[in-house]
Amino acid sequence: MDSLRRRVPFTIKDEDEEESDHVLDEQEQEELIQSLRTANAASDRKALILLYAILGMSFFAQLVRFTPLTLMPLIVHLNLLLILRHHPQAFSFQLTYATAFVAPTLALFLGYSVAWWCLTPNLAALEGMRYRALGA
């Protein structure tokens, strides 16, 4: 058995492994850094557009069903817009979070229906409302 040659299985090398041994010179490093900066800036622009769209739709939804209690969320929306624009007069995140809880708390104490999910019928009530269509 010692005279037999040992079989070495073939292994496929990934292209990444071959490239990982390559050392980048200064110009290649600068090109890589510049391409990463460009990709990061494009990603930031897309994220900001998405945030503006979400903030705008939420603001519009608050305006459609305007009540005195929606005044505080409108102020929070405007402050978030100022924060996104890096405006120096924007309030801090802590104050924004604190003011966001004012309207639901007032609605709770003033008797508005803020817990509507608790008012939905339970499963037994839903079973009782089921109609019976024999032969359908």
Short mmCIF file of C-alpha atoms in Angstrom, two decimals:
data_model
loop_
_atom_site.label_atom_id
_atom_site.label_comp_id
_atom_site.label_asym_id
_atom_site.label_seq_id
_atom_site.Cartn_x
_atom_site.Cartn_y
_atom_site.Cartn_z
CA MET A 1 0.00 0.00 0.00
CA ASP A 2 2.89 2.36 0.56
CA SER A 3 3.85 2.11 -3.09
CA LEU A 4 0.51 3.49 -4.24
CA ARG A 5 0.28 7.14 -4.92
CA ARG A 6 -2.17 9.05 -2.78
CA ARG A 7 -5.00 10.70 -4.71
CA VAL A 8 -5.35 14.46 -4.23
CA PRO A 9 -8.86 15.65 -5.05
CA PHE A 10 -9.24 18.57 -7.44
CA THR A 11 -10.44 21.80 -5.87
CA ILE A 12 -11.88 24.73 -7.79
CA LYS A 13 -10.52 28.09 -6.75
CA ASP A 14 -12.87 31.02 -6.71
CA GLU A 15 -11.96 34.08 -8.72
CA ASP A 16 -12.21 36.10 -5.54
CA GLU A 17 -9.44 34.08 -3.91
CA GLU A 18 -7.11 34.82 -6.80
CA GLU A 19 -7.94 38.50 -6.69
CA SER A 20 -7.57 38.71 -2.92
CA ASP A 21 -3.85 38.16 -3.31
CA HIS A 22 -3.64 41.19 -5.59
CA VAL A 23 -2.35 44.32 -3.85
CA LEU A 24 -3.95 47.54 -5.03
CA ASP A 25 -1.66 50.40 -5.95
CA GLU A 26 -2.51 54.01 -5.05
CA GLN A 27 -4.41 54.74 -8.25
CA GLU A 28 -6.53 51.60 -7.98
CA GLN A 29 -7.25 52.39 -4.34
CA GLU A 30 -8.39 55.92 -5.25
CA GLU A 31 -10.61 54.56 -8.06
CA LEU A 32 -12.16 52.01 -5.69
CA ILE A 33 -12.74 54.64 -3.00
CA GLN A 34 -14.27 57.03 -5.54
CA SER A 35 -16.61 54.33 -6.89
CA LEU A 36 -17.68 53.47 -3.32
CA ARG A 37 -18.32 57.17 -2.59
CA THR A 38 -20.43 57.48 -5.73
CA ALA A 39 -22.45 54.38 -4.85
CA ASN A 40 -22.93 55.65 -1.28
CA ALA A 41 -24.11 59.07 -2.49
CA ALA A 42 -26.61 57.44 -4.86
CA SER A 43 -27.89 55.23 -2.04
CA ASP A 44 -28.23 58.25 0.25
CA ARG A 45 -30.23 60.14 -2.40
CA LYS A 46 -32.60 57.20 -2.86
CA ALA A 47 -33.10 56.86 0.90
CA LEU A 48 -33.83 60.60 1.26
CA ILE A 49 -36.35 60.50 -1.58
CA LEU A 50 -38.05 57.55 0.09
CA LEU A 51 -38.10 59.34 3.47
CA TYR A 52 -39.54 62.50 1.88
CA ALA A 53 -42.24 60.41 0.14
CA ILE A 54 -43.20 58.60 3.36
CA LEU A 55 -43.20 61.84 5.33
CA GLY A 56 -45.29 63.60 2.67
CA MET A 57 -47.86 60.80 2.47
CA SER A 58 -48.13 60.67 6.25
CA PHE A 59 -48.50 64.45 6.45
CA PHE A 60 -51.21 64.38 3.78
CA ALA A 61 -53.04 61.58 5.60
CA GLN A 62 -53.04 63.70 8.76
CA LEU A 63 -54.46 66.68 6.83
CA VAL A 64 -57.28 64.66 5.27
CA ARG A 65 -58.78 63.76 8.64
CA PHE A 66 -57.92 66.95 10.48
CA THR A 67 -59.05 67.28 14.08
CA PRO A 68 -57.56 69.37 16.87
CA LEU A 69 -55.67 66.28 18.02
CA THR A 70 -53.87 66.00 14.66
CA LEU A 71 -52.21 69.38 15.14
CA MET A 72 -49.42 67.87 17.23
CA PRO A 73 -48.59 65.11 14.70
CA LEU A 74 -48.51 67.77 11.96
CA ILE A 75 -45.95 69.70 14.01
CA VAL A 76 -43.95 66.48 14.44
CA HIS A 77 -44.04 65.91 10.67
CA LEU A 78 -42.83 69.45 9.99
CA ASN A 79 -40.05 69.04 12.54
CA LEU A 80 -38.96 65.76 10.92
CA LEU A 81 -38.81 67.58 7.59
CA LEU A 82 -36.59 70.23 9.19
CA ILE A 83 -34.37 67.51 10.65
CA LEU A 84 -33.99 65.86 7.23
CA ARG A 85 -33.04 69.20 5.73
CA HIS A 86 -30.49 69.84 8.55
CA HIS A 87 -32.24 73.07 9.47
CA PRO A 88 -30.68 74.78 12.51
CA GLN A 89 -34.09 75.55 14.08
CA ALA A 90 -35.22 71.91 14.18
CA PHE A 91 -35.98 70.45 17.58
CA SER A 92 -34.03 67.48 18.86
CA PHE A 93 -35.14 63.88 18.37
CA GLN A 94 -35.89 63.56 22.09
CA LEU A 95 -38.32 66.48 21.99
CA THR A 96 -39.84 65.13 18.77
CA TYR A 97 -40.45 61.73 20.38
CA ALA A 98 -41.94 63.38 23.47
CA THR A 99 -44.34 65.52 21.43
CA ALA A 100 -45.35 62.52 19.33
CA PHE A 101 -46.86 60.93 22.44
CA VAL A 102 -48.95 63.97 23.40
CA ALA A 103 -51.81 63.45 20.90
CA PRO A 104 -52.42 59.73 21.64
CA THR A 105 -52.29 60.39 25.37
CA LEU A 106 -54.79 63.25 25.09
CA ALA A 107 -57.05 61.12 22.90
CA LEU A 108 -56.95 58.35 25.48
CA PHE A 109 -57.90 60.65 28.35
CA LEU A 110 -60.51 62.59 26.35
CA GLY A 111 -62.34 59.39 25.45
CA TYR A 112 -61.54 59.14 21.76
CA SER A 113 -61.47 55.68 20.27
CA VAL A 114 -57.71 55.14 20.19
CA ALA A 115 -57.86 51.42 20.91
CA TRP A 116 -60.17 50.46 18.05
CA TRP A 117 -58.55 47.05 17.72
CA CYS A 118 -59.90 46.18 21.15
CA LEU A 119 -63.42 46.97 19.99
CA THR A 120 -63.48 44.45 17.15
CA PRO A 121 -65.64 41.36 17.75
CA ASN A 122 -63.95 38.26 19.06
CA LEU A 123 -63.80 34.97 17.20
CA ALA A 124 -67.00 33.58 18.77
CA ALA A 125 -68.95 36.65 17.64
CA LEU A 126 -67.54 36.27 14.15
CA GLU A 127 -68.58 32.61 14.10
CA GLY A 128 -72.13 33.67 15.00
CA MET A 129 -72.24 36.15 12.11
CA ARG A 130 -71.36 33.50 9.55
CA TYR A 131 -74.16 32.93 7.06
CA ARG A 132 -75.29 29.54 5.93
CA ALA A 133 -75.98 28.99 2.26
CA LEU A 134 -77.04 25.42 1.81
CA GLY A 135 -76.45 24.08 -1.67
CA ALA A 136 -74.12 26.92 -2.66
#
